[in-house]
Amino acid sequence: MDRSEKLLHGIDKSMRVLEIGPLFRPICSRAEGWNVYSIDHASEDELRQKYRNHVDVDVSRIERVDFVWRGGPMVEAVPKVYHGAFDACIASHVIEHIPDPIAFLRSLAALLKPGAVVALAVPDKRWCFDFFRPLSTTAGWLEANRLGLTKHSRTTRFEYETSVINSDGQVAWAPGPLGTPSFSGCPIWQSYTVFRPQSDLENEDYVDCHAWCFTPSSFVLIIEELHALGALDFRIKHTFPTVGHEFFVILEQSQVRETDVARMQKRRMRLMMATARELREQLEMLPVHLDLD
């Protein structure tokens, strides 16, 4: 299966699909007959202006934006006539950017029909610029939701800006030995300004970054734990392993919770062990001989 086939697993042209942030590379193209609606942080004209000097973006192909989401709960950016109207949602490299993923997924639950699916493409932190960053946790998602975050925290901003790397000049790469690493973000002295008393992040414009880092098993663990806790109505339907620097997850709505404590604990332990093995695989890719003196 190629990338599109994985994201379209269980999705067909008879469905009404919501695609988040397709920019100029939609998975579901209107030109190909899909009944698709798109949501983004800006209108298509604003996106063309924003990306006009980006050599990797073909601004002439930017998709029509049906719903503009500038802040607050995503569901509020969509007219009520479309609430509960979508059969599926596709979000490629979106979830890791969201300050409050629980609120984001709850908005999706309100926009989707019962039984609808969500297809996610998610970067694997082992093979992209998040290489040295720690894994995100269920507790982190719960705290972001408790705080109602709509912007990234000072901690997230500092960690992201000072830890992201390139490997041989590449921001993402396939599984294999790490090349020569180099920092691609800000020097620590520059990023430290977010912690100084005069810093006023609450009144600043939104600054984008990767807020969350995952391996395939660590992501599944978060979803499974939040579903068991009743914090989310989504659970894992299907996963596809990492290819290049991304893995794929299909979520389905379900309000049937795991209530067997022993079974849930065994499931959690299996996923934690799998996550540890994934991190061991990452460590084995570190260069053996690298002169950084």
PDB file of C-alpha atoms in Angstrom:
ATOM      1  CA  MET A   1       0.000   0.000   0.000  1.00  0.00           C
ATOM      2  CA  ASP A   2       1.245   3.477  -0.789  1.00  0.00           C
ATOM      3  CA  ARG A   3       0.855   6.482   1.485  1.00  0.00           C
ATOM      4  CA  SER A   4      -2.533   7.569   0.141  1.00  0.00           C
ATOM      5  CA  GLU A   5      -3.940   4.048   0.345  1.00  0.00           C
ATOM      6  CA  LYS A   6      -3.025   3.863   4.026  1.00  0.00           C
ATOM      7  CA  LEU A   7      -4.668   7.197   4.826  1.00  0.00           C
ATOM      8  CA  LEU A   8      -7.736   6.184   2.818  1.00  0.00           C
ATOM      9  CA  HIS A   9      -8.065   2.840   4.604  1.00  0.00           C
ATOM     10  CA  GLY A  10     -11.827   2.418   5.073  1.00  0.00           C
ATOM     11  CA  ILE A  11     -12.603   5.702   3.272  1.00  0.00           C
ATOM     12  CA  ASP A  12     -14.189   5.944  -0.189  1.00  0.00           C
ATOM     13  CA  LYS A  13     -15.742   8.513  -2.513  1.00  0.00           C
ATOM     14  CA  SER A  14     -19.272   7.844  -1.265  1.00  0.00           C
ATOM     15  CA  MET A  15     -18.306   9.554   2.000  1.00  0.00           C
ATOM     16  CA  ARG A  16     -18.245  13.201   3.030  1.00  0.00           C
ATOM     17  CA  VAL A  17     -14.661  13.792   4.135  1.00  0.00           C
ATOM     18  CA  LEU A  18     -13.085  16.555   6.219  1.00  0.00           C
ATOM     19  CA  GLU A  19      -9.400  17.122   5.438  1.00  0.00           C
ATOM     20  CA  ILE A  20      -7.358  19.288   7.785  1.00  0.00           C
ATOM     21  CA  GLY A  21      -4.638  21.501   6.342  1.00  0.00           C
ATOM     22  CA  PRO A  22      -4.206  19.905   2.900  1.00  0.00           C
ATOM     23  CA  LEU A  23      -2.500  23.055   1.524  1.00  0.00           C
ATOM     24  CA  PHE A  24      -1.530  22.003  -2.028  1.00  0.00           C
ATOM     25  CA  ARG A  25      -1.196  18.241  -1.550  1.00  0.00           C
ATOM     26  CA  PRO A  26      -4.636  16.910  -0.611  1.00  0.00           C
ATOM     27  CA  ILE A  27      -5.199  13.231  -0.009  1.00  0.00           C
ATOM     28  CA  CYS A  28      -8.754  13.678  -1.253  1.00  0.00           C
ATOM     29  CA  SER A  29      -8.859  15.957  -4.267  1.00  0.00           C
ATOM     30  CA  ARG A  30     -12.041  17.592  -5.505  1.00  0.00           C
ATOM     31  CA  ALA A  31     -10.641  17.257  -9.028  1.00  0.00           C
ATOM     32  CA  GLU A  32     -10.712  13.476  -8.547  1.00  0.00           C
ATOM     33  CA  GLY A  33     -14.349  13.438  -7.496  1.00  0.00           C
ATOM     34  CA  TRP A  34     -14.051  13.434  -3.707  1.00  0.00           C
ATOM     35  CA  ASN A  35     -16.808  15.034  -1.615  1.00  0.00           C
ATOM     36  CA  VAL A  36     -14.254  16.774   0.559  1.00  0.00           C
ATOM     37  CA  TYR A  37     -14.237  19.893   2.717  1.00  0.00           C
ATOM     38  CA  SER A  38     -11.052  21.470   4.041  1.00  0.00           C
ATOM     39  CA  ILE A  39     -10.219  23.392   7.195  1.00  0.00           C
ATOM     40  CA  ASP A  40      -7.087  25.481   7.692  1.00  0.00           C
ATOM     41  CA  HIS A  41      -5.729  28.328   9.805  1.00  0.00           C
ATOM     42  CA  ALA A  42      -6.137  30.842   6.959  1.00  0.00           C
ATOM     43  CA  SER A  43      -8.077  31.369   3.742  1.00  0.00           C
ATOM     44  CA  GLU A  44      -6.620  30.207   0.440  1.00  0.00           C
ATOM     45  CA  ASP A  45      -5.672  33.793  -0.478  1.00  0.00           C
ATOM     46  CA  GLU A  46      -3.892  34.217   2.843  1.00  0.00           C
ATOM     47  CA  LEU A  47      -2.111  30.889   2.363  1.00  0.00           C
ATOM     48  CA  ARG A  48      -0.929  31.914  -1.101  1.00  0.00           C
ATOM     49  CA  GLN A  49       0.482  35.106   0.360  1.00  0.00           C
ATOM     50  CA  LYS A  50       2.114  33.272   3.278  1.00  0.00           C
ATOM     51  CA  TYR A  51       3.825  30.665   1.094  1.00  0.00           C
ATOM     52  CA  ARG A  52       4.564  32.797  -1.962  1.00  0.00           C
ATOM     53  CA  ASN A  53       8.340  32.636  -1.388  1.00  0.00           C
ATOM     54  CA  HIS A  54       8.494  28.971  -0.299  1.00  0.00           C
ATOM     55  CA  VAL A  55      10.200  27.009  -3.064  1.00  0.00           C
ATOM     56  CA  ASP A  56       8.607  23.742  -1.886  1.00  0.00           C
ATOM     57  CA  VAL A  57       5.021  25.050  -2.100  1.00  0.00           C
ATOM     58  CA  ASP A  58       3.147  25.330  -5.399  1.00  0.00           C
ATOM     59  CA  VAL A  59       0.809  28.175  -4.447  1.00  0.00           C
ATOM     60  CA  SER A  60      -1.182  27.745  -7.666  1.00  0.00           C
ATOM     61  CA  ARG A  61      -2.384  24.369  -6.365  1.00  0.00           C
ATOM     62  CA  ILE A  62      -3.456  25.451  -2.886  1.00  0.00           C
ATOM     63  CA  GLU A  63      -6.829  23.893  -2.142  1.00  0.00           C
ATOM     64  CA  ARG A  64     -10.022  25.810  -1.474  1.00  0.00           C
ATOM     65  CA  VAL A  65     -10.491  26.411   2.242  1.00  0.00           C
ATOM     66  CA  ASP A  66     -14.067  25.819   3.388  1.00  0.00           C
ATOM     67  CA  PHE A  67     -13.587  26.556   7.086  1.00  0.00           C
ATOM     68  CA  VAL A  68     -11.001  28.899   8.612  1.00  0.00           C
ATOM     69  CA  TRP A  69      -9.911  27.941  12.136  1.00  0.00           C
ATOM     70  CA  ARG A  70      -8.063  30.841  13.780  1.00  0.00           C
ATOM     71  CA  GLY A  71      -8.343  29.789  17.417  1.00  0.00           C
ATOM     72  CA  GLY A  72     -10.599  28.352  20.077  1.00  0.00           C
ATOM     73  CA  PRO A  73     -12.301  24.965  19.736  1.00  0.00           C
ATOM     74  CA  MET A  74     -12.082  23.743  16.148  1.00  0.00           C
ATOM     75  CA  VAL A  75     -15.742  22.739  16.128  1.00  0.00           C
ATOM     76  CA  GLU A  76     -16.700  26.409  16.542  1.00  0.00           C
ATOM     77  CA  ALA A  77     -14.991  27.234  13.223  1.00  0.00           C
ATOM     78  CA  VAL A  78     -17.435  24.963  11.390  1.00  0.00           C
ATOM     79  CA  PRO A  79     -21.091  26.007  10.882  1.00  0.00           C
ATOM     80  CA  LYS A  80     -23.501  23.930  12.961  1.00  0.00           C
ATOM     81  CA  VAL A  81     -25.156  22.548   9.835  1.00  0.00           C
ATOM     82  CA  TYR A  82     -21.981  20.470   9.370  1.00  0.00           C
ATOM     83  CA  HIS A  83     -21.776  19.188  12.936  1.00  0.00           C
ATOM     84  CA  GLY A  84     -22.130  15.427  12.897  1.00  0.00           C
ATOM     85  CA  ALA A  85     -22.100  15.498   9.093  1.00  0.00           C
ATOM     86  CA  PHE A  86     -18.751  13.937   8.157  1.00  0.00           C
ATOM     87  CA  ASP A  87     -18.034  10.261   7.551  1.00  0.00           C
ATOM     88  CA  ALA A  88     -14.261  10.580   7.890  1.00  0.00           C
ATOM     89  CA  CYS A  89     -11.446  12.995   8.650  1.00  0.00           C
ATOM     90  CA  ILE A  90      -7.890  13.024   7.323  1.00  0.00           C
ATOM     91  CA  ALA A  91      -5.109  14.899   9.130  1.00  0.00           C
ATOM     92  CA  SER A  92      -1.559  14.528   7.841  1.00  0.00           C
ATOM     93  CA  HIS A  93       1.144  15.840  10.174  1.00  0.00           C
ATOM     94  CA  VAL A  94      -1.357  17.839  12.220  1.00  0.00           C
ATOM     95  CA  ILE A  95      -1.743  16.197  15.633  1.00  0.00           C
ATOM     96  CA  GLU A  96       1.856  16.907  16.710  1.00  0.00           C
ATOM     97  CA  HIS A  97       1.287  20.667  16.229  1.00  0.00           C
ATOM     98  CA  ILE A  98      -1.914  20.966  18.279  1.00  0.00           C
ATOM     99  CA  PRO A  99      -1.468  22.618  21.730  1.00  0.00           C
ATOM    100  CA  ASP A 100      -4.406  20.622  23.167  1.00  0.00           C
ATOM    101  CA  PRO A 101      -4.864  17.334  21.274  1.00  0.00           C
ATOM    102  CA  ILE A 102      -7.707  16.154  23.517  1.00  0.00           C
ATOM    103  CA  ALA A 103      -9.777  19.246  22.691  1.00  0.00           C
ATOM    104  CA  PHE A 104      -8.897  18.786  19.022  1.00  0.00           C
ATOM    105  CA  LEU A 105     -10.126  15.180  18.975  1.00  0.00           C
ATOM    106  CA  ARG A 106     -13.255  16.095  20.915  1.00  0.00           C
ATOM    107  CA  SER A 107     -14.027  18.695  18.249  1.00  0.00           C
ATOM    108  CA  LEU A 108     -13.610  16.007  15.620  1.00  0.00           C
ATOM    109  CA  ALA A 109     -15.991  13.755  17.524  1.00  0.00           C
ATOM    110  CA  ALA A 110     -18.613  16.525  17.321  1.00  0.00           C
ATOM    111  CA  LEU A 111     -18.065  16.999  13.583  1.00  0.00           C
ATOM    112  CA  LEU A 112     -18.140  13.305  12.645  1.00  0.00           C
ATOM    113  CA  LYS A 113     -21.037  10.912  12.321  1.00  0.00           C
ATOM    114  CA  PRO A 114     -21.242   7.961  14.723  1.00  0.00           C
ATOM    115  CA  GLY A 115     -18.895   5.245  13.521  1.00  0.00           C
ATOM    116  CA  ALA A 116     -16.771   7.659  11.466  1.00  0.00           C
ATOM    117  CA  VAL A 117     -13.000   7.269  11.264  1.00  0.00           C
ATOM    118  CA  VAL A 118     -10.004   9.593  11.581  1.00  0.00           C
ATOM    119  CA  ALA A 119      -6.897   8.878   9.510  1.00  0.00           C
ATOM    120  CA  LEU A 120      -3.642  10.334  10.838  1.00  0.00           C
ATOM    121  CA  ALA A 121      -0.151  10.547   9.403  1.00  0.00           C
ATOM    122  CA  VAL A 122       2.221  11.120  12.321  1.00  0.00           C
ATOM    123  CA  PRO A 123       5.967  11.816  12.304  1.00  0.00           C
ATOM    124  CA  ASP A 124       8.103   9.176  14.016  1.00  0.00           C
ATOM    125  CA  LYS A 125      10.442  11.164  16.266  1.00  0.00           C
ATOM    126  CA  ARG A 126      13.240   8.660  15.665  1.00  0.00           C
ATOM    127  CA  TRP A 127      13.651   9.676  12.045  1.00  0.00           C
ATOM    128  CA  CYS A 128      13.080  13.427  11.979  1.00  0.00           C
ATOM    129  CA  PHE A 129      14.263  16.634  13.631  1.00  0.00           C
ATOM    130  CA  ASP A 130      12.646  15.561  16.931  1.00  0.00           C
ATOM    131  CA  PHE A 131      15.301  12.828  17.266  1.00  0.00           C
ATOM    132  CA  PHE A 132      16.704  13.995  20.632  1.00  0.00           C
ATOM    133  CA  ARG A 133      13.422  15.164  22.163  1.00  0.00           C
ATOM    134  CA  PRO A 134      11.624  13.139  24.854  1.00  0.00           C
ATOM    135  CA  LEU A 135       8.471  11.202  24.125  1.00  0.00           C
ATOM    136  CA  SER A 136       5.128  12.766  24.939  1.00  0.00           C
ATOM    137  CA  THR A 137       2.844  11.104  27.464  1.00  0.00           C
ATOM    138  CA  THR A 138      -0.803  10.752  28.388  1.00  0.00           C
ATOM    139  CA  ALA A 139      -0.139  12.987  31.390  1.00  0.00           C
ATOM    140  CA  GLY A 140       1.149  15.708  29.075  1.00  0.00           C
ATOM    141  CA  TRP A 141      -2.025  15.601  26.986  1.00  0.00           C
ATOM    142  CA  LEU A 142      -4.208  15.659  30.104  1.00  0.00           C
ATOM    143  CA  GLU A 143      -2.338  18.657  31.523  1.00  0.00           C
ATOM    144  CA  ALA A 144      -2.589  20.575  28.226  1.00  0.00           C
ATOM    145  CA  ASN A 145      -6.331  19.936  28.254  1.00  0.00           C
ATOM    146  CA  ARG A 146      -6.664  20.948  31.918  1.00  0.00           C
ATOM    147  CA  LEU A 147      -4.947  24.233  31.104  1.00  0.00           C
ATOM    148  CA  GLY A 148      -7.019  24.696  27.949  1.00  0.00           C
ATOM    149  CA  LEU A 149      -3.924  25.532  25.920  1.00  0.00           C
ATOM    150  CA  THR A 150      -4.481  27.365  22.642  1.00  0.00           C
ATOM    151  CA  LYS A 151      -0.816  28.312  22.245  1.00  0.00           C
ATOM    152  CA  HIS A 152       2.344  26.371  22.961  1.00  0.00           C
ATOM    153  CA  SER A 153       3.751  26.664  26.457  1.00  0.00           C
ATOM    154  CA  ARG A 154       7.100  28.212  27.320  1.00  0.00           C
ATOM    155  CA  THR A 155       8.459  24.745  28.060  1.00  0.00           C
ATOM    156  CA  THR A 156       7.398  23.436  24.661  1.00  0.00           C
ATOM    157  CA  ARG A 157       8.741  26.473  22.823  1.00  0.00           C
ATOM    158  CA  PHE A 158      12.140  26.310  24.535  1.00  0.00           C
ATOM    159  CA  GLU A 159      12.524  22.550  24.109  1.00  0.00           C
ATOM    160  CA  TYR A 160      11.528  22.612  20.457  1.00  0.00           C
ATOM    161  CA  GLU A 161      13.635  25.610  19.483  1.00  0.00           C
ATOM    162  CA  THR A 162      16.785  24.362  21.216  1.00  0.00           C
ATOM    163  CA  SER A 163      16.598  20.611  20.487  1.00  0.00           C
ATOM    164  CA  VAL A 164      15.545  20.145  16.864  1.00  0.00           C
ATOM    165  CA  ILE A 165      18.278  18.866  14.563  1.00  0.00           C
ATOM    166  CA  ASN A 166      19.156  18.035  10.984  1.00  0.00           C
ATOM    167  CA  SER A 167      20.892  14.843   9.895  1.00  0.00           C
ATOM    168  CA  ASP A 168      23.345  15.557   7.095  1.00  0.00           C
ATOM    169  CA  GLY A 169      21.294  18.693   6.454  1.00  0.00           C
ATOM    170  CA  GLN A 170      17.961  16.819   6.232  1.00  0.00           C
ATOM    171  CA  VAL A 171      14.985  17.566   8.500  1.00  0.00           C
ATOM    172  CA  ALA A 172      13.579  14.035   8.048  1.00  0.00           C
ATOM    173  CA  TRP A 173      15.068  10.756   6.949  1.00  0.00           C
ATOM    174  CA  ALA A 174      14.333   7.033   6.688  1.00  0.00           C
ATOM    175  CA  PRO A 175      15.358   4.482   9.350  1.00  0.00           C
ATOM    176  CA  GLY A 176      19.093   3.992   9.231  1.00  0.00           C
ATOM    177  CA  PRO A 177      22.248   5.405  10.787  1.00  0.00           C
ATOM    178  CA  LEU A 178      21.996   9.010  11.923  1.00  0.00           C
ATOM    179  CA  GLY A 179      24.207  11.212   9.801  1.00  0.00           C
ATOM    180  CA  THR A 180      26.142  14.198  11.072  1.00  0.00           C
ATOM    181  CA  PRO A 181      23.714  15.994  13.396  1.00  0.00           C
ATOM    182  CA  SER A 182      23.462  19.771  13.571  1.00  0.00           C
ATOM    183  CA  PHE A 183      21.103  22.072  15.426  1.00  0.00           C
ATOM    184  CA  SER A 184      18.497  23.710  13.219  1.00  0.00           C
ATOM    185  CA  GLY A 185      16.717  25.816  15.840  1.00  0.00           C
ATOM    186  CA  CYS A 186      17.674  28.766  18.016  1.00  0.00           C
ATOM    187  CA  PRO A 187      20.695  29.022  20.329  1.00  0.00           C
ATOM    188  CA  ILE A 188      19.673  28.379  23.927  1.00  0.00           C
ATOM    189  CA  TRP A 189      20.389  32.009  24.891  1.00  0.00           C
ATOM    190  CA  GLN A 190      17.903  33.274  22.324  1.00  0.00           C
ATOM    191  CA  SER A 191      15.166  30.808  23.263  1.00  0.00           C
ATOM    192  CA  TYR A 192      15.645  31.536  26.966  1.00  0.00           C
ATOM    193  CA  THR A 193      13.801  34.827  26.441  1.00  0.00           C
ATOM    194  CA  VAL A 194      10.462  32.992  26.688  1.00  0.00           C
ATOM    195  CA  PHE A 195      11.179  32.430  30.412  1.00  0.00           C
ATOM    196  CA  ARG A 196      12.162  36.000  31.217  1.00  0.00           C
ATOM    197  CA  PRO A 197       9.706  38.163  33.210  1.00  0.00           C
ATOM    198  CA  GLN A 198       9.061  40.536  30.310  1.00  0.00           C
ATOM    199  CA  SER A 199       7.974  37.670  28.054  1.00  0.00           C
ATOM    200  CA  ASP A 200       4.239  37.881  27.335  1.00  0.00           C
ATOM    201  CA  LEU A 201       3.343  34.743  25.362  1.00  0.00           C
ATOM    202  CA  GLU A 202      -0.348  35.160  26.155  1.00  0.00           C
ATOM    203  CA  ASN A 203      -0.519  38.299  24.004  1.00  0.00           C
ATOM    204  CA  GLU A 204       1.860  37.131  21.288  1.00  0.00           C
ATOM    205  CA  ASP A 205       0.720  35.731  17.970  1.00  0.00           C
ATOM    206  CA  TYR A 206       0.598  31.944  17.755  1.00  0.00           C
ATOM    207  CA  VAL A 207       4.041  30.434  17.127  1.00  0.00           C
ATOM    208  CA  ASP A 208       3.934  27.003  15.514  1.00  0.00           C
ATOM    209  CA  CYS A 209       6.083  24.062  16.568  1.00  0.00           C
ATOM    210  CA  HIS A 210       5.982  20.340  17.223  1.00  0.00           C
ATOM    211  CA  ALA A 211       4.431  20.163  20.673  1.00  0.00           C
ATOM    212  CA  TRP A 212       4.368  16.348  20.853  1.00  0.00           C
ATOM    213  CA  CYS A 213       6.779  13.560  19.918  1.00  0.00           C
ATOM    214  CA  PHE A 214       5.892   9.904  19.330  1.00  0.00           C
ATOM    215  CA  THR A 215       6.986   6.495  18.262  1.00  0.00           C
ATOM    216  CA  PRO A 216       4.195   4.277  16.904  1.00  0.00           C
ATOM    217  CA  SER A 217       3.732   2.372  20.171  1.00  0.00           C
ATOM    218  CA  SER A 218       3.906   5.469  22.377  1.00  0.00           C
ATOM    219  CA  PHE A 219       1.143   7.107  20.332  1.00  0.00           C
ATOM    220  CA  VAL A 220      -1.085   4.043  20.563  1.00  0.00           C
ATOM    221  CA  LEU A 221      -0.497   3.945  24.326  1.00  0.00           C
ATOM    222  CA  ILE A 222      -1.711   7.548  24.737  1.00  0.00           C
ATOM    223  CA  ILE A 223      -4.890   6.915  22.739  1.00  0.00           C
ATOM    224  CA  GLU A 224      -5.637   3.631  24.533  1.00  0.00           C
ATOM    225  CA  GLU A 225      -5.141   5.175  27.982  1.00  0.00           C
ATOM    226  CA  LEU A 226      -7.255   8.249  27.232  1.00  0.00           C
ATOM    227  CA  HIS A 227     -10.025   6.092  25.804  1.00  0.00           C
ATOM    228  CA  ALA A 228     -10.022   3.826  28.861  1.00  0.00           C
ATOM    229  CA  LEU A 229     -10.175   6.893  31.112  1.00  0.00           C
ATOM    230  CA  GLY A 230     -13.162   8.273  29.205  1.00  0.00           C
ATOM    231  CA  ALA A 231     -11.204  11.369  28.151  1.00  0.00           C
ATOM    232  CA  LEU A 232     -11.626  10.461  24.466  1.00  0.00           C
ATOM    233  CA  ASP A 233     -14.240   8.601  22.460  1.00  0.00           C
ATOM    234  CA  PHE A 234     -11.649   7.438  19.927  1.00  0.00           C
ATOM    235  CA  ARG A 235      -9.734   4.197  20.028  1.00  0.00           C
ATOM    236  CA  ILE A 236      -7.258   2.520  17.697  1.00  0.00           C
ATOM    237  CA  LYS A 237      -8.814   0.761  14.721  1.00  0.00           C
ATOM    238  CA  HIS A 238      -5.696   0.109  12.626  1.00  0.00           C
ATOM    239  CA  THR A 239      -2.044   1.105  12.437  1.00  0.00           C
ATOM    240  CA  PHE A 240       0.567   0.996   9.701  1.00  0.00           C
ATOM    241  CA  PRO A 241       4.272   0.877  10.635  1.00  0.00           C
ATOM    242  CA  THR A 242       6.767   3.618   9.972  1.00  0.00           C
ATOM    243  CA  VAL A 243       7.816   4.205   6.389  1.00  0.00           C
ATOM    244  CA  GLY A 244      10.389   6.923   5.896  1.00  0.00           C
ATOM    245  CA  HIS A 245       9.773   9.246   8.824  1.00  0.00           C
ATOM    246  CA  GLU A 246       6.027   8.731   9.411  1.00  0.00           C
ATOM    247  CA  PHE A 247       3.552   6.136  10.608  1.00  0.00           C
ATOM    248  CA  PHE A 248      -0.199   5.936  10.058  1.00  0.00           C
ATOM    249  CA  VAL A 249      -3.077   5.461  12.485  1.00  0.00           C
ATOM    250  CA  ILE A 250      -6.798   4.957  11.899  1.00  0.00           C
ATOM    251  CA  LEU A 251      -9.017   5.946  14.828  1.00  0.00           C
ATOM    252  CA  GLU A 252     -12.631   4.952  15.271  1.00  0.00           C
ATOM    253  CA  GLN A 253     -15.282   6.297  17.615  1.00  0.00           C
ATOM    254  CA  SER A 254     -16.285   4.028  20.469  1.00  0.00           C
ATOM    255  CA  GLN A 255     -17.820   4.621  23.872  1.00  0.00           C
ATOM    256  CA  VAL A 256     -17.232   1.029  24.959  1.00  0.00           C
ATOM    257  CA  ARG A 257     -14.468   1.315  27.569  1.00  0.00           C
ATOM    258  CA  GLU A 258     -12.000  -1.249  28.799  1.00  0.00           C
ATOM    259  CA  THR A 259     -13.065  -1.981  32.385  1.00  0.00           C
ATOM    260  CA  ASP A 260     -10.982  -5.090  33.072  1.00  0.00           C
ATOM    261  CA  VAL A 261      -8.087  -3.724  35.121  1.00  0.00           C
ATOM    262  CA  ALA A 262      -5.788  -6.721  34.614  1.00  0.00           C
ATOM    263  CA  ARG A 263      -6.337  -6.785  30.859  1.00  0.00           C
ATOM    264  CA  MET A 264      -5.723  -3.034  30.569  1.00  0.00           C
ATOM    265  CA  GLN A 265      -2.561  -3.228  32.651  1.00  0.00           C
ATOM    266  CA  LYS A 266      -1.217  -6.014  30.439  1.00  0.00           C
ATOM    267  CA  ARG A 267      -2.042  -3.959  27.354  1.00  0.00           C
ATOM    268  CA  ARG A 268      -0.251  -0.924  28.788  1.00  0.00           C
ATOM    269  CA  MET A 269       2.810  -2.976  29.706  1.00  0.00           C
ATOM    270  CA  ARG A 270       3.004  -4.488  26.195  1.00  0.00           C
ATOM    271  CA  LEU A 271       2.898  -1.008  24.661  1.00  0.00           C
ATOM    272  CA  MET A 272       5.497   0.343  27.088  1.00  0.00           C
ATOM    273  CA  MET A 273       7.796  -2.574  26.279  1.00  0.00           C
ATOM    274  CA  ALA A 274       7.243  -2.005  22.562  1.00  0.00           C
ATOM    275  CA  THR A 275       8.054   1.681  23.022  1.00  0.00           C
ATOM    276  CA  ALA A 276      11.297   0.803  24.827  1.00  0.00           C
ATOM    277  CA  ARG A 277      12.276  -1.490  21.958  1.00  0.00           C
ATOM    278  CA  GLU A 278      11.567   1.310  19.486  1.00  0.00           C
ATOM    279  CA  LEU A 279      13.816   3.664  21.441  1.00  0.00           C
ATOM    280  CA  ARG A 280      16.528   0.991  21.581  1.00  0.00           C
ATOM    281  CA  GLU A 281      16.336   0.787  17.802  1.00  0.00           C
ATOM    282  CA  GLN A 282      16.810   4.554  17.671  1.00  0.00           C
ATOM    283  CA  LEU A 283      19.860   4.418  19.941  1.00  0.00           C
ATOM    284  CA  GLU A 284      21.422   1.754  17.752  1.00  0.00           C
ATOM    285  CA  MET A 285      21.343   4.226  14.863  1.00  0.00           C
ATOM    286  CA  LEU A 286      23.627   6.724  16.613  1.00  0.00           C
ATOM    287  CA  PRO A 287      26.939   7.187  14.766  1.00  0.00           C
ATOM    288  CA  VAL A 288      29.767   5.220  16.364  1.00  0.00           C
ATOM    289  CA  HIS A 289      32.549   7.572  15.326  1.00  0.00           C
ATOM    290  CA  LEU A 290      31.702  11.263  15.256  1.00  0.00           C
ATOM    291  CA  ASP A 291      34.170  13.982  16.152  1.00  0.00           C
ATOM    292  CA  LEU A 292      32.325  16.840  17.855  1.00  0.00           C
ATOM    293  CA  ASP A 293      35.343  18.293  19.672  1.00  0.00           C
TER     294      ASP A 293
END
